[in-house]
């Protein structure tokens, strides 16, 4: 039986070790918050928040991995990321459109590189780019890429 825990913090790892409980995998969701509801965020600040979030989430995952690595090998759980990304929480975020998508792509690509460097066996995020393109399924099953907000509804 595979037992996976999704309560992903250092205290959980310590508690499970104290109790002698075994689990096979610890799943985390390292999301970066880049805006709060009702907040207006400038392009420069949005970029800084994304890049700061990259470092913060990478360091948080490193700490979890180190704590798991301290568990003896036969009982050592695997660390996996089942989703990651950046959330604006309905803030009035600038830049819009293509520039926002580039900032998001830089964030997602940086995170993916971090997960690869940490040799995580599984890391799944949202879309690499956001806010620019929509996939439109035309009649006959063909899919085309259209600028976001431009397709006729």
PDB file of C-alpha atoms in Angstrom, residues 18-94:
ATOM      1  CA  UNK A  18       8.599  10.930  16.829  1.00  0.00           C
ATOM      2  CA  UNK A  19       5.634   8.585  16.453  1.00  0.00           C
ATOM      3  CA  UNK A  20       7.566   6.149  14.266  1.00  0.00           C
ATOM      4  CA  UNK A  21       4.881   6.424  11.581  1.00  0.00           C
ATOM      5  CA  UNK A  22       5.768   5.507   8.035  1.00  0.00           C
ATOM      6  CA  UNK A  23       4.603   7.160   4.829  1.00  0.00           C
ATOM      7  CA  UNK A  24       5.892   6.748   1.286  1.00  0.00           C
ATOM      8  CA  UNK A  25       5.572  10.214  -0.190  1.00  0.00           C
ATOM      9  CA  UNK A  26       5.177  13.827   0.910  1.00  0.00           C
ATOM     10  CA  UNK A  27       3.366  15.988  -1.655  1.00  0.00           C
ATOM     11  CA  UNK A  28       3.734  19.778  -1.565  1.00  0.00           C
ATOM     12  CA  UNK A  29       2.151  22.727  -3.384  1.00  0.00           C
ATOM     13  CA  UNK A  30       4.708  25.582  -3.313  1.00  0.00           C
ATOM     14  CA  UNK A  31       2.634  28.526  -4.539  1.00  0.00           C
ATOM     15  CA  UNK A  32       3.856  32.111  -4.524  1.00  0.00           C
ATOM     16  CA  UNK A  33       1.322  34.834  -3.704  1.00  0.00           C
ATOM     17  CA  UNK A  34       2.045  37.872  -5.858  1.00  0.00           C
ATOM     18  CA  UNK A  35      -1.029  39.995  -5.141  1.00  0.00           C
ATOM     19  CA  UNK A  36      -3.943  40.454  -2.780  1.00  0.00           C
ATOM     20  CA  UNK A  37      -7.578  41.153  -3.609  1.00  0.00           C
ATOM     21  CA  UNK A  38      -8.065  44.850  -4.331  1.00  0.00           C
ATOM     22  CA  UNK A  39      -4.335  45.581  -4.508  1.00  0.00           C
ATOM     23  CA  UNK A  40      -2.776  47.346  -7.508  1.00  0.00           C
ATOM     24  CA  UNK A  41       0.662  45.995  -8.396  1.00  0.00           C
ATOM     25  CA  UNK A  42       3.118  47.739 -10.748  1.00  0.00           C
ATOM     26  CA  UNK A  43       5.060  45.811 -13.419  1.00  0.00           C
ATOM     27  CA  UNK A  44       8.376  46.180 -11.546  1.00  0.00           C
ATOM     28  CA  UNK A  45       6.875  45.081  -8.246  1.00  0.00           C
ATOM     29  CA  UNK A  46       5.156  42.135  -9.932  1.00  0.00           C
ATOM     30  CA  UNK A  47       8.491  40.985 -11.358  1.00  0.00           C
ATOM     31  CA  UNK A  48      10.206  41.361  -7.953  1.00  0.00           C
ATOM     32  CA  UNK A  49       7.471  39.369  -6.231  1.00  0.00           C
ATOM     33  CA  UNK A  50       7.762  36.560  -8.753  1.00  0.00           C
ATOM     34  CA  UNK A  51      11.545  36.373  -8.412  1.00  0.00           C
ATOM     35  CA  UNK A  52      11.445  36.610  -4.596  1.00  0.00           C
ATOM     36  CA  UNK A  53       8.819  33.865  -4.632  1.00  0.00           C
ATOM     37  CA  UNK A  54      11.096  31.682  -6.739  1.00  0.00           C
ATOM     38  CA  UNK A  55      13.804  31.871  -4.063  1.00  0.00           C
ATOM     39  CA  UNK A  56      11.385  31.480  -1.144  1.00  0.00           C
ATOM     40  CA  UNK A  57       9.592  28.433  -2.557  1.00  0.00           C
ATOM     41  CA  UNK A  58      12.856  26.786  -3.656  1.00  0.00           C
ATOM     42  CA  UNK A  59      14.295  27.254  -0.152  1.00  0.00           C
ATOM     43  CA  UNK A  60      11.126  25.884   1.468  1.00  0.00           C
ATOM     44  CA  UNK A  61      11.280  22.763  -0.707  1.00  0.00           C
ATOM     45  CA  UNK A  62      15.017  22.394   0.044  1.00  0.00           C
ATOM     46  CA  UNK A  63      14.268  22.407   3.783  1.00  0.00           C
ATOM     47  CA  UNK A  64      11.603  19.732   3.382  1.00  0.00           C
ATOM     48  CA  UNK A  65      13.907  17.600   1.238  1.00  0.00           C
ATOM     49  CA  UNK A  66      16.725  17.882   3.803  1.00  0.00           C
ATOM     50  CA  UNK A  67      14.366  16.868   6.618  1.00  0.00           C
ATOM     51  CA  UNK A  68      13.190  13.841   4.634  1.00  0.00           C
ATOM     52  CA  UNK A  69      16.770  12.936   3.737  1.00  0.00           C
ATOM     53  CA  UNK A  70      17.578  12.693   7.466  1.00  0.00           C
ATOM     54  CA  UNK A  71      15.150   9.740   7.704  1.00  0.00           C
ATOM     55  CA  UNK A  72      16.973   6.394   7.287  1.00  0.00           C
ATOM     56  CA  UNK A  73      16.866   5.021   3.735  1.00  0.00           C
ATOM     57  CA  UNK A  74      14.456   2.112   4.044  1.00  0.00           C
ATOM     58  CA  UNK A  75      11.806   4.400   5.567  1.00  0.00           C
ATOM     59  CA  UNK A  76      12.673   7.625   3.721  1.00  0.00           C
ATOM     60  CA  UNK A  77       9.641   9.144   1.944  1.00  0.00           C
ATOM     61  CA  UNK A  78       9.880  10.653  -1.519  1.00  0.00           C
ATOM     62  CA  UNK A  79       9.177  14.372  -1.976  1.00  0.00           C
ATOM     63  CA  UNK A  80       6.921  15.348  -4.879  1.00  0.00           C
ATOM     64  CA  UNK A  81       5.314  18.566  -6.114  1.00  0.00           C
ATOM     65  CA  UNK A  82       1.852  17.981  -7.495  1.00  0.00           C
ATOM     66  CA  UNK A  83       1.271  21.629  -8.356  1.00  0.00           C
ATOM     67  CA  UNK A  84       3.107  24.940  -8.200  1.00  0.00           C
ATOM     68  CA  UNK A  85       2.633  28.414  -9.565  1.00  0.00           C
ATOM     69  CA  UNK A  86       2.040  32.085  -8.771  1.00  0.00           C
ATOM     70  CA  UNK A  87      -1.323  33.417  -7.605  1.00  0.00           C
ATOM     71  CA  UNK A  88      -2.495  37.016  -7.903  1.00  0.00           C
ATOM     72  CA  UNK A  89      -5.775  36.561  -5.911  1.00  0.00           C
ATOM     73  CA  UNK A  90      -7.786  38.960  -8.116  1.00  0.00           C
ATOM     74  CA  UNK A  91      -5.340  41.844  -7.649  1.00  0.00           C
ATOM     75  CA  UNK A  92      -5.180  44.559 -10.310  1.00  0.00           C
ATOM     76  CA  UNK A  93      -1.956  43.144 -11.675  1.00  0.00           C
ATOM     77  CA  UNK A  94       0.247  44.887 -14.180  1.00  0.00           C
TER      78      UNK A  94
END
